[in-house]
Tab-separated table of C-alpha atoms in Angstrom:
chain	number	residue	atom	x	y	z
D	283	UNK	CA	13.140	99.363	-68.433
D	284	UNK	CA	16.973	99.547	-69.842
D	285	UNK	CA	19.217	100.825	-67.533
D	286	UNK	CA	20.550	104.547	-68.967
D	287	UNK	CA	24.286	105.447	-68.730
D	288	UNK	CA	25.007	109.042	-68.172
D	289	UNK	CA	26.808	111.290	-69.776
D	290	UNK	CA	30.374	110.756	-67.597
D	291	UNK	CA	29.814	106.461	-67.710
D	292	UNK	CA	30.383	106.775	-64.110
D	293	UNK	CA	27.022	105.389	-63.487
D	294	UNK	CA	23.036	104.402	-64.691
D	295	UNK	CA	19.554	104.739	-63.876
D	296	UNK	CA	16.463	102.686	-63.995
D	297	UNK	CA	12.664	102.651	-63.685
D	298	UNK	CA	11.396	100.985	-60.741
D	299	UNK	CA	8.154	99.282	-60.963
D	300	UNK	CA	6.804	101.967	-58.513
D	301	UNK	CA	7.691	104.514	-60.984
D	302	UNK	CA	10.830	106.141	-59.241
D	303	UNK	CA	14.015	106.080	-60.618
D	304	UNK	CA	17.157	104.195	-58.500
D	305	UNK	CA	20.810	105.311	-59.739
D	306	UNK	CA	23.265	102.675	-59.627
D	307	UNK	CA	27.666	103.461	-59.879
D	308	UNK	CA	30.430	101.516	-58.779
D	309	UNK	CA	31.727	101.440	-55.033
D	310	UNK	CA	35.491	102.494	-54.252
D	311	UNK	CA	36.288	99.227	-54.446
D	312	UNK	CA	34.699	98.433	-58.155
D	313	UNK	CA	31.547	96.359	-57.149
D	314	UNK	CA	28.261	97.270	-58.075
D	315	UNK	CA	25.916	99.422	-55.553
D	316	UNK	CA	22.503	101.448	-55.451
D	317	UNK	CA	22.152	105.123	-54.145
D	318	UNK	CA	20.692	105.044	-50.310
D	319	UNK	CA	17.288	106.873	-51.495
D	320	UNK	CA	15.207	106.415	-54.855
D	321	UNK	CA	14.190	109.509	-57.146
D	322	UNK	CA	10.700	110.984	-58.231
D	323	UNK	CA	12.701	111.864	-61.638
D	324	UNK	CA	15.809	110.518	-64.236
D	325	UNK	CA	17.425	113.870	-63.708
D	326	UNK	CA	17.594	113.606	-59.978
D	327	UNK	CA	19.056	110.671	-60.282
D	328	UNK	CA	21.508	111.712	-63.020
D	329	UNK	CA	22.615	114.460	-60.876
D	330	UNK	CA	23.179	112.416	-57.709
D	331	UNK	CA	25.515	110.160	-59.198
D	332	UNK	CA	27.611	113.247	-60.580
D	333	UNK	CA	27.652	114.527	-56.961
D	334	UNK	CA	28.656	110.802	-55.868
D	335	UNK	CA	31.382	111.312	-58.889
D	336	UNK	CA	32.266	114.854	-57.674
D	337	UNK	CA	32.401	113.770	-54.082
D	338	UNK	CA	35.149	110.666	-54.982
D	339	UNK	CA	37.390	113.019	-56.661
D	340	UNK	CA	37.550	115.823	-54.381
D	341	UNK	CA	37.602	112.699	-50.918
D	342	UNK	CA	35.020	114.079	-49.491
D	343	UNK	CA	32.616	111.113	-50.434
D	344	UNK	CA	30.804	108.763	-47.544
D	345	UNK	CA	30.012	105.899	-48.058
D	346	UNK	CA	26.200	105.226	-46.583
D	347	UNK	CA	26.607	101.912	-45.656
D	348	UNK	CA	29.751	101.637	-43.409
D	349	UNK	CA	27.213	103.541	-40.998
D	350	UNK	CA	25.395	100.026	-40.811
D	351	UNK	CA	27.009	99.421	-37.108
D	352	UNK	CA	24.502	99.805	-34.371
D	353	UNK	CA	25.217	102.999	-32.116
D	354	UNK	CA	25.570	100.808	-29.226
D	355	UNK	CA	28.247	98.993	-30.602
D	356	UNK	CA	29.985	101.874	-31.946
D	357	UNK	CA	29.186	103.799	-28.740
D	358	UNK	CA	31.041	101.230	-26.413
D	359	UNK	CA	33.807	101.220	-28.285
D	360	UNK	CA	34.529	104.875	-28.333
D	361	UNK	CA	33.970	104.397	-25.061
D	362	UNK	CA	35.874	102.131	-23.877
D	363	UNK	CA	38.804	103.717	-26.022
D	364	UNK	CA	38.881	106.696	-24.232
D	365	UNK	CA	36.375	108.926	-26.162
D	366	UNK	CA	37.125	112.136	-28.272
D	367	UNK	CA	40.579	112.506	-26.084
D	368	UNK	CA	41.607	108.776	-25.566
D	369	UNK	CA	41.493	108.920	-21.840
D	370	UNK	CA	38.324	108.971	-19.804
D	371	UNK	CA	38.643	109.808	-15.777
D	372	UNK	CA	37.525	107.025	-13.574
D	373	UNK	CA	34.278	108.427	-13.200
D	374	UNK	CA	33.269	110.075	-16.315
D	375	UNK	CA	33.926	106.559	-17.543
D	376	UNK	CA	31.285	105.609	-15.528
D	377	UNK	CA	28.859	108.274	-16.286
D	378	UNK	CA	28.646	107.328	-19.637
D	379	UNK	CA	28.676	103.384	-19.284
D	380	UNK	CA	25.413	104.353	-17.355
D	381	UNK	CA	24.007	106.802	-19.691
D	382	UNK	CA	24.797	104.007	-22.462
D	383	UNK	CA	22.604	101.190	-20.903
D	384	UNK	CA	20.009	103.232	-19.211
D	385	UNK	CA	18.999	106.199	-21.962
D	386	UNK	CA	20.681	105.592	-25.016
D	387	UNK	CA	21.646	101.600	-25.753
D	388	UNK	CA	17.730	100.875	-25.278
D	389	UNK	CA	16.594	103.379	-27.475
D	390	UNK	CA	18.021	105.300	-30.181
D	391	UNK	CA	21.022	103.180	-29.847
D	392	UNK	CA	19.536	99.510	-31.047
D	393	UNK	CA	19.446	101.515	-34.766
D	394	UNK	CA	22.376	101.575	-37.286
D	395	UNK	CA	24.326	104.612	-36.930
D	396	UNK	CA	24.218	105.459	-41.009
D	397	UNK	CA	20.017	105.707	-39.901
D	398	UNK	CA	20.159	107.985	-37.390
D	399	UNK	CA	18.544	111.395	-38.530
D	400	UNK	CA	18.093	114.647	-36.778
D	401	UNK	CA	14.489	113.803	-36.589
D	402	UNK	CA	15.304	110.547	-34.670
D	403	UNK	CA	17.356	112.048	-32.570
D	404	UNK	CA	14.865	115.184	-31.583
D	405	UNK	CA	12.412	111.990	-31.227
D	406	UNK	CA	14.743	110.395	-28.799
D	407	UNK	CA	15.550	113.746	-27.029
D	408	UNK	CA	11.435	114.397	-26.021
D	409	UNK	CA	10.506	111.074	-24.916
D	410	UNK	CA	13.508	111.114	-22.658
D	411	UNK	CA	12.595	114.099	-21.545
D	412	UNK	CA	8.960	113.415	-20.298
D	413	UNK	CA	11.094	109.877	-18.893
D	414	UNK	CA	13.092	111.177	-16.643
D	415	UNK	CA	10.781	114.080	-15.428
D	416	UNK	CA	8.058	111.657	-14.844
D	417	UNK	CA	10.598	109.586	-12.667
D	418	UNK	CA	11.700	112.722	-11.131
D	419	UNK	CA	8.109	113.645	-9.871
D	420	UNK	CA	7.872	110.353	-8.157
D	421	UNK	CA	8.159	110.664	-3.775
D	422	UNK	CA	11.409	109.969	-2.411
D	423	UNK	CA	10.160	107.120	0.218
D	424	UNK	CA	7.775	104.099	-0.568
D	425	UNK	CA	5.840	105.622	2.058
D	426	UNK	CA	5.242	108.426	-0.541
D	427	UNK	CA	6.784	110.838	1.637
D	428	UNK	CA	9.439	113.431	0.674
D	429	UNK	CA	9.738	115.432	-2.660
D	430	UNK	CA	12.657	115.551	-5.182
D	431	UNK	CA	14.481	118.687	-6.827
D	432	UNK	CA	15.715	117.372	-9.503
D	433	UNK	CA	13.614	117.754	-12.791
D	434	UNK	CA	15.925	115.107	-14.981
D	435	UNK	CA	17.215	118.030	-16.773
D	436	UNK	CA	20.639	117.158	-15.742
D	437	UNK	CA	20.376	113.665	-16.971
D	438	UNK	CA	19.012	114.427	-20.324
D	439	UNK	CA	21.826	117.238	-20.747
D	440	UNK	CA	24.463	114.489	-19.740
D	441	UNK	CA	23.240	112.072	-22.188
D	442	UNK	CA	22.506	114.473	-25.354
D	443	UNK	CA	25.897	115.717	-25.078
D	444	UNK	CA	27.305	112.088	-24.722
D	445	UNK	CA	25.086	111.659	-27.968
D	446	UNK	CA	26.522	114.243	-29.614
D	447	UNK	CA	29.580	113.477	-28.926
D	448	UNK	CA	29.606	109.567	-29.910
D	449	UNK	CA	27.863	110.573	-33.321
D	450	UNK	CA	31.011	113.475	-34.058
D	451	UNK	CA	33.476	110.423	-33.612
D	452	UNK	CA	31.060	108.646	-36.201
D	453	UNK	CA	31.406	111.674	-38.543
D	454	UNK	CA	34.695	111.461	-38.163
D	455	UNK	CA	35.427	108.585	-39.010
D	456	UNK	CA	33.216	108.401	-42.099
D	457	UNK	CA	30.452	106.452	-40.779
D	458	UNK	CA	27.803	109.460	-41.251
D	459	UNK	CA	27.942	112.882	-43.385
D	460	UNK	CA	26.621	114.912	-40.905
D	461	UNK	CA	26.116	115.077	-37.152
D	462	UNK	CA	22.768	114.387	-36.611
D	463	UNK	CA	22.239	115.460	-33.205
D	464	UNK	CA	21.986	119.856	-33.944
D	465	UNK	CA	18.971	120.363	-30.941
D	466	UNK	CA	19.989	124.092	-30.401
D	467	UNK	CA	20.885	124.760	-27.017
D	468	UNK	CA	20.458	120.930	-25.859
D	469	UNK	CA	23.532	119.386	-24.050
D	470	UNK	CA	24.863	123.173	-22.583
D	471	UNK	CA	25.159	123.507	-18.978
D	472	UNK	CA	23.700	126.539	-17.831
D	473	UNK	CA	24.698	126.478	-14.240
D	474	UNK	CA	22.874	128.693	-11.572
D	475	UNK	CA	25.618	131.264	-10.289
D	476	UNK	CA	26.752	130.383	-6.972
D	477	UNK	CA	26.449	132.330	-4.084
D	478	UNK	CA	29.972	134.290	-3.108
D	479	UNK	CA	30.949	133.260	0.333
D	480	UNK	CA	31.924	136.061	2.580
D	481	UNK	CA	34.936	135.975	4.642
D	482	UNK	CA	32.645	136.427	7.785
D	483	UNK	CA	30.708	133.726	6.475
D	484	UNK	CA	34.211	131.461	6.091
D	485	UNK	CA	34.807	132.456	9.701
D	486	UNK	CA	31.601	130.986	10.741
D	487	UNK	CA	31.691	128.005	8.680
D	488	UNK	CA	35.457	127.135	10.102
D	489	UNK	CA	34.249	127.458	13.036
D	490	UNK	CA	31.758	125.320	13.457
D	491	UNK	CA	33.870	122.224	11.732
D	492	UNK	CA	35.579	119.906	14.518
D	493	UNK	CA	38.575	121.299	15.352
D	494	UNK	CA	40.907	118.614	13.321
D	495	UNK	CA	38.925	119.757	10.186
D	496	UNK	CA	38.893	123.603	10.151
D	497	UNK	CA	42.545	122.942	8.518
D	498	UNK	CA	40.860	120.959	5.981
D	499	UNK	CA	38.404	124.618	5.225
D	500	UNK	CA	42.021	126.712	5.457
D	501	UNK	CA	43.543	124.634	3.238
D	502	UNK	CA	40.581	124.218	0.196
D	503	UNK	CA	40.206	128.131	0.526
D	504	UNK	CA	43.580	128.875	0.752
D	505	UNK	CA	45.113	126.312	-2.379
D	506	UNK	CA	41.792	126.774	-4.271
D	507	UNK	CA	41.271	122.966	-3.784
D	508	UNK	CA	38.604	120.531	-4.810
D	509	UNK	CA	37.156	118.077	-2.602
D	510	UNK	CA	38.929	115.062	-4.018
D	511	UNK	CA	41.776	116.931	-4.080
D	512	UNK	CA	42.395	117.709	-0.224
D	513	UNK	CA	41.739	114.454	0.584
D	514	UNK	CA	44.577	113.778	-1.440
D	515	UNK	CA	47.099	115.142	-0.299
D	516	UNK	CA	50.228	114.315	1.505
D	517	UNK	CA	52.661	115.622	3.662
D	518	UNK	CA	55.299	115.962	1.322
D	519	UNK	CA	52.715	118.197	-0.645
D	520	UNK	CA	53.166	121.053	1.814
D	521	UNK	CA	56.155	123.213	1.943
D	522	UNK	CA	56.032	125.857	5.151
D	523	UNK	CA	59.752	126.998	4.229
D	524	UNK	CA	58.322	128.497	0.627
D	525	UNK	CA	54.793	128.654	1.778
D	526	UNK	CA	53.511	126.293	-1.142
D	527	UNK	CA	51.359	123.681	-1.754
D	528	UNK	CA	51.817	120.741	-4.705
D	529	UNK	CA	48.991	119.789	-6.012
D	530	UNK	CA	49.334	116.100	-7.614
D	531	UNK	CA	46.114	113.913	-7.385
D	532	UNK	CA	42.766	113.411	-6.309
D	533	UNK	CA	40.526	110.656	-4.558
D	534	UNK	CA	37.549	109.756	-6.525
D	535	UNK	CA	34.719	107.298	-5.510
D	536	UNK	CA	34.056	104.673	-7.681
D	537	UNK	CA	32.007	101.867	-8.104
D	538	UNK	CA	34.644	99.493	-7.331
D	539	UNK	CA	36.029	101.884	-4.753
D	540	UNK	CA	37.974	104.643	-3.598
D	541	UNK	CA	40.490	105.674	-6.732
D	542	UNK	CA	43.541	107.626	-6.773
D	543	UNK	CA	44.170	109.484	-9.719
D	544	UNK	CA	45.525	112.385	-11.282
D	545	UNK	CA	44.031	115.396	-10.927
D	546	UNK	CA	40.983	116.601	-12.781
D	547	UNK	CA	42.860	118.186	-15.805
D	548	UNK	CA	45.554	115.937	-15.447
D	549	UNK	CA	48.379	118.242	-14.729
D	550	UNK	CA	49.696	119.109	-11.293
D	551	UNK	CA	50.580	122.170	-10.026
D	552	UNK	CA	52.107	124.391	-7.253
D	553	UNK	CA	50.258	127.376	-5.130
D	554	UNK	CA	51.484	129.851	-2.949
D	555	UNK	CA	49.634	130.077	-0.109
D	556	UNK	CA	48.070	132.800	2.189
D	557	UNK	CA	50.102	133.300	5.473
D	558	UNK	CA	46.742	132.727	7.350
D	559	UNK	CA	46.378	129.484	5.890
D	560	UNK	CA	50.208	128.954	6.057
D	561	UNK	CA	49.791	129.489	10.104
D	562	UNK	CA	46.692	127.083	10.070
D	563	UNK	CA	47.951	124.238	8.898
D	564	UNK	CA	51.902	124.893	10.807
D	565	UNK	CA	48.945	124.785	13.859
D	566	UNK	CA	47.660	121.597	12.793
D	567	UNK	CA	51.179	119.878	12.504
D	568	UNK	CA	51.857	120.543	15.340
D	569	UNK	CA	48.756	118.670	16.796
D	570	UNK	CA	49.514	115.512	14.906
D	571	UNK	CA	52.629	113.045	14.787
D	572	UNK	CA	55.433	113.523	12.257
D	573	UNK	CA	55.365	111.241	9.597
D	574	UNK	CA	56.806	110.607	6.071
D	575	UNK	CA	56.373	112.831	3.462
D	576	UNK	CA	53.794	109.972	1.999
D	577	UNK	CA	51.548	110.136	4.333
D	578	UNK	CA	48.390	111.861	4.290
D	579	UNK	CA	48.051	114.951	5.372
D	580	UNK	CA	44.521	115.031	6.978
D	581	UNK	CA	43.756	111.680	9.448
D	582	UNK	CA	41.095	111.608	11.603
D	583	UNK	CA	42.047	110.607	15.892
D	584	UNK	CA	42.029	107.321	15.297
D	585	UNK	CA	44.647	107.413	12.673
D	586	UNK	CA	43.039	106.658	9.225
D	587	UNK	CA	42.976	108.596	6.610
D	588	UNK	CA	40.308	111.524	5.829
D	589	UNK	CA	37.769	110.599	3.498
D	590	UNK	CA	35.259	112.463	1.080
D	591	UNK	CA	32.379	111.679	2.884
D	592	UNK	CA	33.505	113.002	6.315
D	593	UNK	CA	34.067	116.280	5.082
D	594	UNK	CA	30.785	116.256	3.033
D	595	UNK	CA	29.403	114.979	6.597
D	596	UNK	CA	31.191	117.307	8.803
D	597	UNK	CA	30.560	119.975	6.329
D	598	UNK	CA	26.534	119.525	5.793
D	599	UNK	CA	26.656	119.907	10.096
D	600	UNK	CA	28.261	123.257	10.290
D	601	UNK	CA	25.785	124.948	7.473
D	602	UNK	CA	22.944	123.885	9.378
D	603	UNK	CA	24.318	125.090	12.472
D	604	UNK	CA	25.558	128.495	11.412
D	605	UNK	CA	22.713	128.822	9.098
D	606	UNK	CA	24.486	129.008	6.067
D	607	UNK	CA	22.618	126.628	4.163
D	608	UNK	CA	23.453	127.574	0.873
D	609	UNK	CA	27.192	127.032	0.809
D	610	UNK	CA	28.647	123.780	-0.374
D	611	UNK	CA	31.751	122.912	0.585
D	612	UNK	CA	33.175	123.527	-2.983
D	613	UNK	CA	32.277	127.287	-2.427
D	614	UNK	CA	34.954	127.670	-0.512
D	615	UNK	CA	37.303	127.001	-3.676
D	616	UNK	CA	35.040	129.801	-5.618
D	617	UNK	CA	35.677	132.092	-2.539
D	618	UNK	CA	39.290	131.873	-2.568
D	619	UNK	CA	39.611	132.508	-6.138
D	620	UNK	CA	37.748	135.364	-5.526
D	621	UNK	CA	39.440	137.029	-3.808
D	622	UNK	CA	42.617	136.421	-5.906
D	623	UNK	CA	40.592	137.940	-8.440
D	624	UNK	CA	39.958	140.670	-6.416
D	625	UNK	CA	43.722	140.998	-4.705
D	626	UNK	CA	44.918	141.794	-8.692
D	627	UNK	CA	45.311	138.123	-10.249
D	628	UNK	CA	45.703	137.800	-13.965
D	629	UNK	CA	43.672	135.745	-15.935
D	630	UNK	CA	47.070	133.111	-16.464
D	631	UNK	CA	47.449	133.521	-12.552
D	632	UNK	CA	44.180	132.309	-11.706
D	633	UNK	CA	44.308	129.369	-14.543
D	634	UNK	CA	47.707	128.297	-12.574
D	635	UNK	CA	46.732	128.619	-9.128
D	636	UNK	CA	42.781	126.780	-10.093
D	637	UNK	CA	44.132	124.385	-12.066
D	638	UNK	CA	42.155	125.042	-14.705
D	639	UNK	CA	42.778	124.214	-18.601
D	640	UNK	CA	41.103	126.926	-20.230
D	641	UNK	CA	40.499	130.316	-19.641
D	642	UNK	CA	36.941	130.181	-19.459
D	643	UNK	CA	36.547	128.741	-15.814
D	644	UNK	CA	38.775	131.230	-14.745
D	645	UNK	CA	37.179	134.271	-16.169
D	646	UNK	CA	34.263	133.879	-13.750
D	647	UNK	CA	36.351	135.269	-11.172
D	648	UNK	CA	37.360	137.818	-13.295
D	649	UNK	CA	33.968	138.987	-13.938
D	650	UNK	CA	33.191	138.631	-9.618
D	651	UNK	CA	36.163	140.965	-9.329
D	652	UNK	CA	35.124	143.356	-11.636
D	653	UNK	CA	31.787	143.524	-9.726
D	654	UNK	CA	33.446	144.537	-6.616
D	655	UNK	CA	35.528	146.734	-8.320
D	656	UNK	CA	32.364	149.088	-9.262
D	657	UNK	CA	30.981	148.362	-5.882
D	658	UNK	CA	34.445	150.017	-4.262
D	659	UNK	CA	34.693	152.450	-6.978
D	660	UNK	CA	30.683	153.690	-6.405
D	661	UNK	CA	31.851	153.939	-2.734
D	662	UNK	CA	35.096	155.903	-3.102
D	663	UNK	CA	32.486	158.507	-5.365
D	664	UNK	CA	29.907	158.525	-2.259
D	665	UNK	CA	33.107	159.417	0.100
D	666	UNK	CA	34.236	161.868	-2.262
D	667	UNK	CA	31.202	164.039	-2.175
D	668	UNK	CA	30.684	164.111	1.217
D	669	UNK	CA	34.049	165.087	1.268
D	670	UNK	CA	33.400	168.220	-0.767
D	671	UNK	CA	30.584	168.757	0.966
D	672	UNK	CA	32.167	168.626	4.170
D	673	UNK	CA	34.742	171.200	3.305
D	674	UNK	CA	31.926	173.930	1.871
D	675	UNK	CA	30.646	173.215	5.100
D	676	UNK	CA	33.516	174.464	6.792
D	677	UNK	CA	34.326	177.004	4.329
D	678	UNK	CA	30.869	178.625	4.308
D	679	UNK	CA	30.929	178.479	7.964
């Protein structure tokens, strides 16, 4: 059948042998091309080439087929450019490289990105699912002994949001109209609420560490630190005079390695310590030999540096012997902030003394003190009445 012009000569239409109708307009660059999808009627066509039309003059039009790249492609790339942000931390590098090749590059990611629909990637989302639980469910040992915690849920958060992300980028940049990945709920964390460490329970803990560690436990609590972080530090970090503590980098372990890098947000900053951590680690200074300001501050007795894993070790030893099982050594940073939270701290003095980049971290504590605030003021009510009723007491008598 002869090809029909509309109304605006931006474009025609045709009868297919099958009996649908295919529009046909010019691409941006002048050449001939064919709407992605074929029409049951001449007016559906008609009216997708004046939204192709209306589209091109208002720049919001995409172009279906630049989104012929195959996700794993594109997905490296962004990767290996630094994602969203243009700089990727050593090991959220790494992270995604795996969830690339194990969950996504095999998968959903050997299609073209312009062919990924919401219904692929819901597809996608439920068979990893049952993959990773069904792995997760298999014994520890080859002996078939031991049992697992994990569910996968973890991993198939990780690699939806990794999804999500790569396929905004691809929006973006034009490749796609729409993000395709909209699973509601999918890719949140919804972390379990950690148990608040006491300060008799600190106590404990400290106590039970070697005795060339517990400074490590006064320090984290104390500066609010993160693992990597302590074992970063340096002498020169520490200033007894002013009672502060700069916070400039972190250790990470890599696959290549151990890594020194900046710190998790990428900014540094300074604390004021507690005098009780202030007389800790002037304690521990005293036990060690002076050195320059660039080397580390923790080593172990025979002179090496700490490391990650012998405070994880060291750590994992004093919760089973006090008990205190539930406590990772990263609680102790939530316990400190605490009680800044509790001692008065603003939400911007909290942000500066965690570290953190956004308020929302930070509120947590917030919310922690405000629970202990109803606790105390519930108890100043109790003591209250029974002070009334202790003077009617004595007034009747």
């Amino acid at each position: 059948m002869a090809s029909k012009t509309n109304r605006a000569n931006f474009g025609s239409v045709r009868k297919l042998p099958s009996a649908r109708w295919q529009a046909r307009y010019p691409a941006e660059d002048g050449s001939p091309m064919n709407a992605p999808l074929t029409f049951e009627t001449s007016r559906e066509a008609r009216q997708h080439i004046s939204t192709v039309q209306a589209d091109r003059l208002r720049n919001v039009y995409h172009d279906y087929r630049k989104g012929d790249i195959l996700l794993t492609g594109f997905a490296a790339d962004w990767i290996a450019n630094g994602g969203s942000r243009g700089k990727l931390a050593v090991r959220t590098r790494e992270l995604y490289e795996d969830l690339l090749s194990r969950h996504i590059g095999p998968t959903i990611g050997t299609m073209p990105v312009g062919k990924i629909t919401p219904t692929t990637v819901r597809g996608w989302h439920t068979a990893l699912r049952k993959e990773l639980a069904a792995r997760a469910s298999q014994p520890l040992k080859a002996d078939g002994l031991g049992t697992r915690k994990a569910t996968g849920e973890t991993r198939l958060r990780q690699a939806y949001a990794l999804l999500r992300s790569i396929m905004a980028e691809a929006e973006r940049e034009g490749l796609i109209h729409r993000n395709p990945c909209n699973i509601k709920g999918a890719g949140s964390l919804k972390a379990q609420e950690r148990p608040l460490m006491s300060v008799v329970d600190f106590d404990a803990l400290v106590a039970a560490l070697p005795a060339d560690l517990r400074p490590v436990a006064h320090l984290t609590f104390g500066g609010h630190l993160r693992l990597g972080e302590v074992v970063g530090l340096r002498r020169g970090d520490l200033d007894l005079k002013s009672q502060t503590l700069t916070v400039l980098r972190q250790v990470v372990q890599a696959r290549t390695g151990i890594v020194v890098t900046d710190t998790k947000t990428g900014t540094s900053r300074t604390v004021v310590l507690p005098g009780a951590t202030v007389d800790a680690m002037r304690q521990y200074l005293t036990t060690v030999p002076t050195a320059m300001p660039s080397t580390p501050m923790f080593i172990r007795a025979n002179g090496s540096a700490l490391t990650r894993a012998q405070v994880q070790h060291a750590w994992k030893k004093a919760r089973t012997a006090t008990g205190l099982e539930q406590f990772h050594f990263h609680d102790l940073r939530h316990a400190g902030l605490t009680l800044s939270a509790q001692s008065g701290a603003t939400l911007r003095e909290l942000m500066d003394r965690a570290g953190h980049s956004t308020s929302a971290a930070a509120m947590a504590y917030q919310h922690a003190a405000e629970a202990r605030g109803k606790v105390i003021a519930e108890g100043m009510n109790a003591l209250m009445n029974d002070l009334r009723e202790a003077e009617r007491q004595t007034l009747g008598a």
